[in-house]
Tab-separated table of C-alpha atoms in Angstrom:
chain	number	residue	atom	x	y	z
A	1	MET	CA	10.766	-0.006	-73.561
A	2	ILE	CA	7.555	1.728	-72.985
A	3	LEU	CA	8.636	5.654	-71.649
A	4	THR	CA	6.479	6.742	-68.824
A	5	THR	CA	6.078	9.884	-66.738
A	6	THR	CA	7.435	7.688	-63.901
A	7	LEU	CA	10.426	6.312	-65.652
A	8	ILE	CA	11.045	10.195	-66.793
A	9	ALA	CA	10.684	11.307	-63.167
A	10	LYS	CA	13.211	8.603	-61.938
A	11	GLU	CA	15.962	8.819	-64.872
A	12	ILE	CA	15.896	12.881	-64.545
A	13	GLY	CA	15.726	12.412	-60.635
A	14	GLY	CA	12.641	14.721	-60.955
A	15	HIS	CA	9.483	14.659	-58.840
A	16	ILE	CA	5.822	13.862	-59.560
A	17	THR	CA	2.820	15.239	-57.318
A	18	PRO	CA	1.076	12.118	-56.051
A	19	ASN	CA	-2.103	10.992	-57.581
A	20	GLN	CA	-1.592	11.927	-60.978
A	21	ALA	CA	-2.296	9.756	-63.506
A	22	GLU	CA	0.432	7.860	-65.474
A	23	VAL	CA	1.155	8.957	-69.146
A	24	VAL	CA	2.951	7.126	-71.975
A	25	ILE	CA	5.517	9.361	-73.668
A	26	ASP	CA	6.520	8.880	-77.359
A	27	ASN	CA	7.559	12.301	-78.635
A	28	ALA	CA	8.964	15.703	-77.211
A	29	ALA	CA	7.356	18.807	-78.575
A	30	LYS	CA	6.909	22.551	-77.693
A	31	LEU	CA	4.115	23.485	-75.467
A	32	GLU	CA	2.353	24.965	-78.267
A	33	GLU	CA	2.597	22.131	-80.489
A	34	GLY	CA	2.373	18.956	-78.259
A	35	GLY	CA	-0.550	16.187	-78.011
A	36	ALA	CA	-1.396	13.843	-75.681
A	37	HIS	CA	1.715	11.929	-75.605
A	38	SER	CA	3.957	14.590	-75.785
A	39	LEU	CA	6.624	15.670	-73.336
A	40	GLY	CA	7.156	19.213	-72.814
A	41	PHE	CA	9.234	21.685	-70.369
A	42	PHE	CA	8.451	25.011	-68.722
A	43	SER	CA	11.463	27.190	-67.254
A	44	ASN	CA	10.591	30.706	-68.569
A	45	PRO	CA	7.908	32.839	-66.708
A	46	LYS	CA	6.804	34.721	-69.705
A	47	TYR	CA	5.247	31.269	-71.380
A	48	GLU	CA	3.385	30.479	-68.085
A	49	GLN	CA	0.113	30.981	-70.247
A	50	SER	CA	1.413	28.448	-72.491
A	51	LEU	CA	1.755	25.733	-69.883
A	52	TYR	CA	-2.351	26.244	-68.867
A	53	GLN	CA	-3.023	26.115	-72.412
A	54	THR	CA	-0.818	23.015	-73.430
A	55	GLN	CA	-2.247	19.425	-74.849
A	56	CYS	CA	1.391	17.848	-73.756
A	57	GLY	CA	0.690	14.995	-71.735
A	58	ALA	CA	3.656	15.619	-69.275
A	59	VAL	CA	5.632	18.664	-68.629
A	60	ILE	CA	8.910	19.370	-66.821
A	61	VAL	CA	8.484	22.304	-64.667
A	62	PRO	CA	10.733	24.173	-61.894
A	63	LEU	CA	10.708	22.456	-58.590
A	64	GLY	CA	8.187	23.818	-56.311
A	65	PHE	CA	6.351	25.562	-59.061
A	66	LYS	CA	2.547	26.281	-58.118
A	67	PRO	CA	0.419	26.605	-60.872
A	68	GLN	CA	-2.488	29.413	-60.898
A	69	GLN	CA	-4.787	27.710	-62.984
A	70	SER	CA	-5.435	24.051	-63.632
A	71	VAL	CA	-3.077	22.143	-65.911
A	72	SER	CA	-3.946	19.318	-67.953
A	73	ALA	CA	-0.256	17.695	-68.010
A	74	VAL	CA	1.133	15.724	-65.634
A	75	LEU	CA	4.046	18.043	-64.057
A	76	ILE	CA	7.414	16.532	-63.134
A	77	GLU	CA	9.374	18.976	-60.914
A	78	HIS	CA	13.071	19.292	-61.500
A	79	PRO	CA	15.406	21.915	-60.116
A	80	ASN	CA	16.629	22.390	-63.936
A	81	PRO	CA	13.937	21.861	-66.215
A	82	TYR	CA	15.646	22.493	-69.504
A	83	PHE	CA	18.625	20.549	-68.485
A	84	ALA	CA	16.436	18.058	-67.508
A	85	PHE	CA	14.674	17.850	-70.854
A	86	CYS	CA	17.795	17.777	-73.010
A	87	THR	CA	18.624	14.553	-70.991
A	88	VAL	CA	15.122	13.093	-72.127
A	89	LEU	CA	15.743	14.045	-75.545
A	90	THR	CA	19.324	12.547	-75.759
A	91	ASN	CA	18.430	9.372	-73.939
A	92	HIS	CA	15.432	8.383	-76.111
A	93	PHE	CA	14.443	11.056	-79.051
A	94	ASN	CA	17.855	11.711	-80.578
A	95	PRO	CA	17.709	11.390	-84.443
A	96	ASN	CA	21.278	10.299	-85.039
A	97	VAL	CA	21.068	6.453	-84.328
A	98	HIS	CA	24.242	5.266	-84.515
A	99	ARG	CA	25.494	1.867	-85.829
A	100	THR	CA	28.522	-0.115	-84.562
A	101	GLY	CA	30.968	-1.713	-86.812
A	102	ILE	CA	33.846	-0.652	-89.588
A	103	GLU	CA	32.490	-0.332	-92.964
A	104	SER	CA	35.352	1.294	-94.413
A	105	THR	CA	37.902	-0.413	-96.470
A	106	ASN	CA	40.118	2.547	-95.945
A	107	VAL	CA	41.542	2.187	-92.816
A	108	HIS	CA	45.592	1.928	-92.619
A	109	PRO	CA	46.751	-1.299	-90.793
A	110	THR	CA	48.543	0.601	-88.494
A	111	VAL	CA	45.638	2.332	-86.980
A	112	LYS	CA	44.974	1.587	-83.355
A	113	LEU	CA	40.983	0.996	-82.598
A	114	GLY	CA	39.171	1.089	-79.600
A	115	LYS	CA	35.970	-0.731	-78.831
A	116	GLN	CA	32.334	-0.296	-79.968
A	117	LEU	CA	33.410	1.906	-83.246
A	118	HIS	CA	31.721	2.648	-85.975
A	119	ILE	CA	33.865	3.792	-89.360
A	120	ALA	CA	31.235	4.304	-91.934
A	121	ALA	CA	31.924	3.692	-95.795
A	122	THR	CA	34.463	5.923	-97.616
A	123	ALA	CA	35.755	7.286	-94.162
A	124	TYR	CA	39.314	7.579	-94.755
A	125	ILE	CA	41.926	6.670	-91.893
A	126	GLU	CA	45.849	7.586	-92.311
A	127	GLU	CA	48.639	5.435	-90.888
A	128	GLY	CA	49.385	5.888	-87.054
A	129	ALA	CA	46.162	7.329	-86.414
A	130	VAL	CA	44.115	6.451	-82.748
A	131	ILE	CA	40.611	5.841	-82.658
A	132	GLY	CA	39.219	5.654	-79.253
A	133	ASP	CA	36.502	3.361	-77.734
A	134	ASN	CA	32.443	4.459	-78.915
A	135	CYS	CA	33.775	7.104	-81.695
A	136	ILE	CA	31.519	7.332	-84.687
A	137	ILE	CA	33.008	8.383	-87.734
A	138	TYR	CA	30.560	9.213	-90.332
A	139	PRO	CA	30.799	8.762	-94.668
A	140	GLY	CA	33.210	10.871	-95.975
A	141	VAL	CA	35.821	11.872	-92.729
A	142	TYR	CA	39.174	12.355	-93.317
A	143	VAL	CA	41.512	11.460	-90.488
A	144	GLY	CA	45.322	12.387	-91.019
A	145	ARG	CA	48.459	10.622	-89.922
A	146	ASN	CA	48.629	10.243	-85.760
A	147	VAL	CA	45.611	12.055	-85.230
A	148	VAL	CA	44.596	11.093	-81.811
A	149	LEU	CA	40.669	11.088	-81.421
A	150	GLY	CA	39.653	10.164	-77.737
A	151	ALA	CA	36.543	7.892	-76.551
A	152	ASN	CA	32.845	8.940	-77.320
A	153	THR	CA	34.056	11.465	-80.207
A	154	LEU	CA	31.337	11.661	-83.306
A	155	LEU	CA	32.508	13.043	-86.555
A	156	TYR	CA	29.594	13.787	-88.759
A	157	PRO	CA	30.043	13.760	-93.009
A	158	ASN	CA	33.147	15.377	-94.595
A	159	VAL	CA	35.047	16.354	-91.321
A	160	VAL	CA	38.712	16.918	-91.983
A	161	ILE	CA	41.536	16.388	-89.507
A	162	TYR	CA	44.752	17.192	-90.756
A	163	ALA	CA	48.111	14.968	-89.369
A	164	ASP	CA	48.830	15.220	-85.729
A	165	CYS	CA	45.756	16.868	-84.233
A	166	ILE	CA	44.397	15.694	-81.210
A	167	VAL	CA	40.633	15.525	-80.456
A	168	GLY	CA	39.367	14.785	-76.923
A	169	ASN	CA	37.180	12.499	-75.501
A	170	HIS	CA	33.184	13.525	-76.101
A	171	CYS	CA	33.689	15.813	-78.908
A	172	ILE	CA	31.660	16.356	-81.771
A	173	ILE	CA	32.659	17.788	-84.853
A	174	GLN	CA	29.865	18.974	-87.271
A	175	ALA	CA	29.803	18.141	-90.846
A	176	SER	CA	32.499	19.642	-93.411
A	177	SER	CA	34.651	21.626	-90.738
A	178	VAL	CA	38.616	21.416	-91.155
A	179	ILE	CA	40.657	20.796	-88.008
A	180	GLY	CA	44.593	21.366	-88.369
A	181	GLY	CA	44.513	23.367	-91.894
A	182	ASP	CA	47.736	25.300	-92.540
A	183	GLY	CA	47.512	28.838	-90.625
A	184	PHE	CA	47.935	31.792	-93.077
A	185	GLY	CA	51.791	32.467	-92.541
A	186	PHE	CA	53.541	34.348	-95.387
A	187	ALA	CA	56.857	36.002	-95.256
A	188	PRO	CA	57.076	38.698	-97.943
A	189	VAL	CA	60.443	38.464	-100.013
A	190	ASN	CA	61.257	40.742	-102.771
A	191	GLY	CA	57.687	42.005	-103.316
A	192	LYS	CA	56.391	38.274	-103.090
A	193	TYR	CA	55.006	36.196	-100.378
A	194	MET	CA	57.082	33.133	-99.241
A	195	LYS	CA	54.552	30.249	-97.600
A	196	ILE	CA	56.051	29.560	-94.281
A	197	PRO	CA	55.702	26.039	-93.032
A	198	GLN	CA	53.066	24.882	-90.489
A	199	ILE	CA	54.096	22.536	-88.439
A	200	GLY	CA	52.354	22.938	-85.655
A	201	ASN	CA	48.798	21.082	-84.563
A	202	VAL	CA	45.587	21.607	-83.155
A	203	ILE	CA	44.180	20.198	-79.899
A	204	LEU	CA	40.710	20.265	-79.218
A	205	GLU	CA	40.436	19.168	-75.149
A	206	ASP	CA	37.396	17.123	-73.701
A	207	TRP	CA	33.984	17.899	-74.372
A	208	VAL	CA	34.540	20.281	-76.770
A	209	GLU	CA	31.734	21.167	-79.932
A	210	ILE	CA	32.572	22.412	-83.253
A	211	GLY	CA	29.887	23.459	-85.504
A	212	SER	CA	29.518	22.935	-89.162
A	213	ASN	CA	31.864	24.367	-91.884
A	214	CYS	CA	34.343	25.690	-89.229
A	215	SER	CA	38.308	26.292	-89.950
A	216	ILE	CA	40.962	25.852	-86.786
A	217	ASP	CA	44.345	26.656	-88.166
A	218	ARG	CA	47.226	24.198	-87.014
A	219	ALA	CA	49.796	26.276	-85.340
A	220	THR	CA	52.933	27.437	-87.203
A	221	MET	CA	54.951	25.979	-84.350
A	222	GLY	CA	53.352	24.255	-80.971
A	223	SER	CA	49.408	23.974	-80.958
A	224	THR	CA	45.977	26.013	-81.631
A	225	VAL	CA	44.626	24.701	-78.505
A	226	ILE	CA	40.624	24.746	-77.967
A	227	ARG	CA	40.156	24.385	-74.159
A	228	THR	CA	37.511	21.964	-72.208
A	229	GLY	CA	34.065	22.631	-72.566
A	230	THR	CA	33.989	25.175	-75.591
A	231	LYS	CA	31.532	25.264	-77.912
A	232	LEU	CA	31.981	26.811	-81.687
A	233	ASP	CA	28.528	27.698	-83.765
A	234	ASN	CA	28.557	27.106	-87.491
A	235	LEU	CA	31.226	28.774	-89.863
A	236	VAL	CA	33.971	30.017	-87.104
A	237	GLN	CA	37.219	30.904	-87.799
A	238	ILE	CA	40.182	30.226	-85.287
A	239	ALA	CA	43.783	31.120	-86.708
A	240	HIS	CA	47.133	29.463	-85.913
A	241	ASN	CA	48.422	29.351	-82.325
A	242	VAL	CA	45.143	30.675	-80.716
A	243	GLU	CA	44.308	29.348	-77.433
A	244	VAL	CA	40.558	29.497	-76.167
A	245	GLY	CA	39.784	28.980	-72.882
A	246	GLU	CA	37.666	26.472	-71.189
A	247	HIS	CA	33.780	26.660	-71.560
A	248	THR	CA	33.979	29.514	-73.877
A	249	VAL	CA	31.150	30.222	-76.530
A	250	LEU	CA	31.570	31.624	-79.937
A	251	ALA	CA	28.623	32.797	-82.440
A	252	ALA	CA	28.529	32.042	-86.156
A	253	GLN	CA	31.193	33.913	-88.300
A	254	THR	CA	33.212	34.682	-85.386
A	255	GLY	CA	37.000	35.123	-86.148
A	256	ILE	CA	40.091	35.215	-84.177
A	257	ALA	CA	43.258	36.000	-85.536
A	258	GLY	CA	46.699	34.404	-85.082
A	259	SER	CA	48.438	34.063	-81.473
A	260	THR	CA	45.446	35.917	-79.575
A	261	LYS	CA	44.551	34.152	-76.170
A	262	VAL	CA	40.805	33.914	-75.165
A	263	GLY	CA	40.272	33.442	-71.433
A	264	ALA	CA	38.088	30.982	-70.172
A	265	TYR	CA	34.086	31.266	-69.916
A	266	SER	CA	34.086	34.164	-72.680
A	267	GLN	CA	31.115	34.771	-74.685
A	268	PHE	CA	31.214	36.371	-78.492
A	269	GLY	CA	27.906	37.173	-80.063
A	270	GLY	CA	27.774	36.339	-84.023
A	271	GLN	CA	30.567	38.242	-86.221
A	272	THR	CA	32.708	39.211	-83.957
A	273	GLY	CA	35.956	39.919	-84.751
A	274	VAL	CA	39.215	39.625	-82.782
A	275	ALA	CA	42.545	40.982	-84.062
A	276	GLY	CA	45.614	38.963	-83.801
A	277	HIS	CA	48.469	38.413	-80.523
A	278	LEU	CA	46.006	39.876	-78.195
A	279	THR	CA	45.070	38.568	-74.926
A	280	ILE	CA	41.313	38.437	-73.835
A	281	ALA	CA	40.385	38.355	-70.197
A	282	PRO	CA	38.443	35.441	-68.645
A	283	HIS	CA	34.367	36.214	-68.608
A	284	THR	CA	34.618	38.516	-71.701
A	285	SER	CA	31.143	39.217	-73.185
A	286	VAL	CA	31.019	40.846	-76.711
A	287	GLY	CA	27.863	41.792	-78.810
A	288	GLY	CA	27.242	40.545	-82.231
A	289	GLN	CA	29.858	42.211	-84.687
A	290	GLY	CA	32.023	43.487	-82.336
A	291	GLY	CA	35.411	44.191	-82.941
A	292	ILE	CA	38.002	43.768	-80.519
A	293	THR	CA	41.454	45.514	-81.262
A	294	GLY	CA	43.476	45.554	-78.248
A	295	ASN	CA	43.893	43.967	-75.299
A	296	VAL	CA	40.943	43.183	-72.459
A	297	THR	CA	42.695	43.105	-69.063
A	298	GLU	CA	39.738	43.330	-66.706
A	299	SER	CA	37.345	40.013	-66.373
A	300	HIS	CA	33.683	40.418	-66.617
A	301	GLN	CA	33.296	43.075	-69.011
A	302	LYS	CA	30.730	43.346	-71.508
A	303	LEU	CA	31.699	44.796	-74.760
A	304	THR	CA	30.159	46.000	-78.055
A	305	GLY	CA	30.894	47.860	-81.425
A	306	THR	CA	33.832	48.158	-83.089
A	307	PRO	CA	36.630	49.222	-81.443
A	308	ALA	CA	34.496	47.339	-78.872
A	309	THR	CA	33.875	49.273	-75.874
A	310	ASP	CA	31.853	49.059	-72.498
A	311	VAL	CA	27.802	48.239	-73.242
A	312	ARG	CA	26.771	51.352	-71.770
A	313	THR	CA	29.277	53.783	-72.984
A	314	TYR	CA	28.799	52.221	-77.035
A	315	LEU	CA	24.973	52.879	-76.743
A	316	LYS	CA	25.396	56.314	-75.333
A	317	SER	CA	27.635	56.955	-78.030
A	318	VAL	CA	24.872	55.416	-80.580
A	319	ALA	CA	22.509	58.019	-79.204
A	320	SER	CA	24.929	61.042	-79.722
A	321	THR	CA	25.282	59.418	-83.152
A	322	ARG	CA	21.657	59.683	-83.960
A	323	ARG	CA	21.410	63.271	-82.874
A	324	ILE	CA	24.113	64.290	-85.563
A	325	PRO	CA	21.502	65.495	-88.325
A	326	GLU	CA	19.714	67.636	-85.649
A	327	LEU	CA	23.038	69.220	-84.413
A	328	VAL	CA	23.953	69.961	-87.997
A	329	LYS	CA	20.739	71.886	-88.345
A	330	GLU	CA	21.367	73.890	-85.379
A	331	ILE	CA	25.173	74.604	-86.549
A	332	THR	CA	23.873	75.883	-89.922
A	333	LEU	CA	21.165	78.046	-87.957
A	334	ILE	CA	23.919	79.550	-85.458
A	335	LYS	CA	26.258	80.254	-88.706
A	336	GLU	CA	23.629	82.025	-90.458
A	337	GLU	CA	22.823	84.359	-87.426
A	338	ILE	CA	26.831	84.955	-86.780
A	339	ALA	CA	26.911	85.943	-90.651
A	340	ARG	CA	23.960	88.267	-90.241
A	341	LEU	CA	25.305	89.747	-87.402
A	342	LYS	CA	28.581	90.511	-89.010
A	343	SER	CA	26.731	91.995	-91.855
A	344	GLY	CA	24.972	94.541	-89.425
A	345	GLU	CA	21.333	93.274	-90.298
């Protein structure tokens, strides 16, 4: 199918000003890099000048946008240009073209298989597993005993899902992530550490996305739970019995210790660390390298630093810290003056 500006506008529910020329689109690009058949988007006012200079054939812009200079591109108006642009990328320019069919010879005969699947060669699926409709399983994936994968779930190469874990619908797990490895549980006995069997599981609800090289540990008992719509960046560690609320985002290298409950719609910057057995209120935002060492009881807080504190308080503290060398000099001068006074000089 030839993709045109008219078809794009119809697909996203956008609006094209009458009498603009029809343009054929065959790629998506940044405003600064596009060509005559490229689709771009504009939503941030600070990039408005790039819109007037772009060579893109078409650009998705905010609804009601009135350019202050001439624009060569066809303008497609939409209430949310970024979302509309992502929709077009997903539907037409996604580089991950998936096949259907079962290539692997390592699918246990007891596995329940849905429709329109793709299970690549070298994937290994243990007995009792359930694979939902339209799932895509790449090479090297391991799916353990009694694992349940919901419909439209995508597992990239070398993902490991241990026994009894449950993955919801429309989930994406990037390469080399491990779901359901043992929690870090050991009991000190006579100067040594005895392993505590981890007999729980992990539950990923619908629309969860897991980056590459993440580890989500199974519960000691019960479940480690990642709620609907939550997104994990690469290299995130979730310990046993943690519960992460819905639509939370955790940036790279975040680590959450065991049995902590993170409220819904929270946002953690990169390298955030959270101690165990805590409760974090919904809508909590934590800046990069923040360290949460105690309960966060009030929602909608913006925290940073270690121990994490209110952003404004932290910035005042940093400003004061920078004055320490100056204050030390002043104190030294005061001490010298006091010494002179005592000596009668």
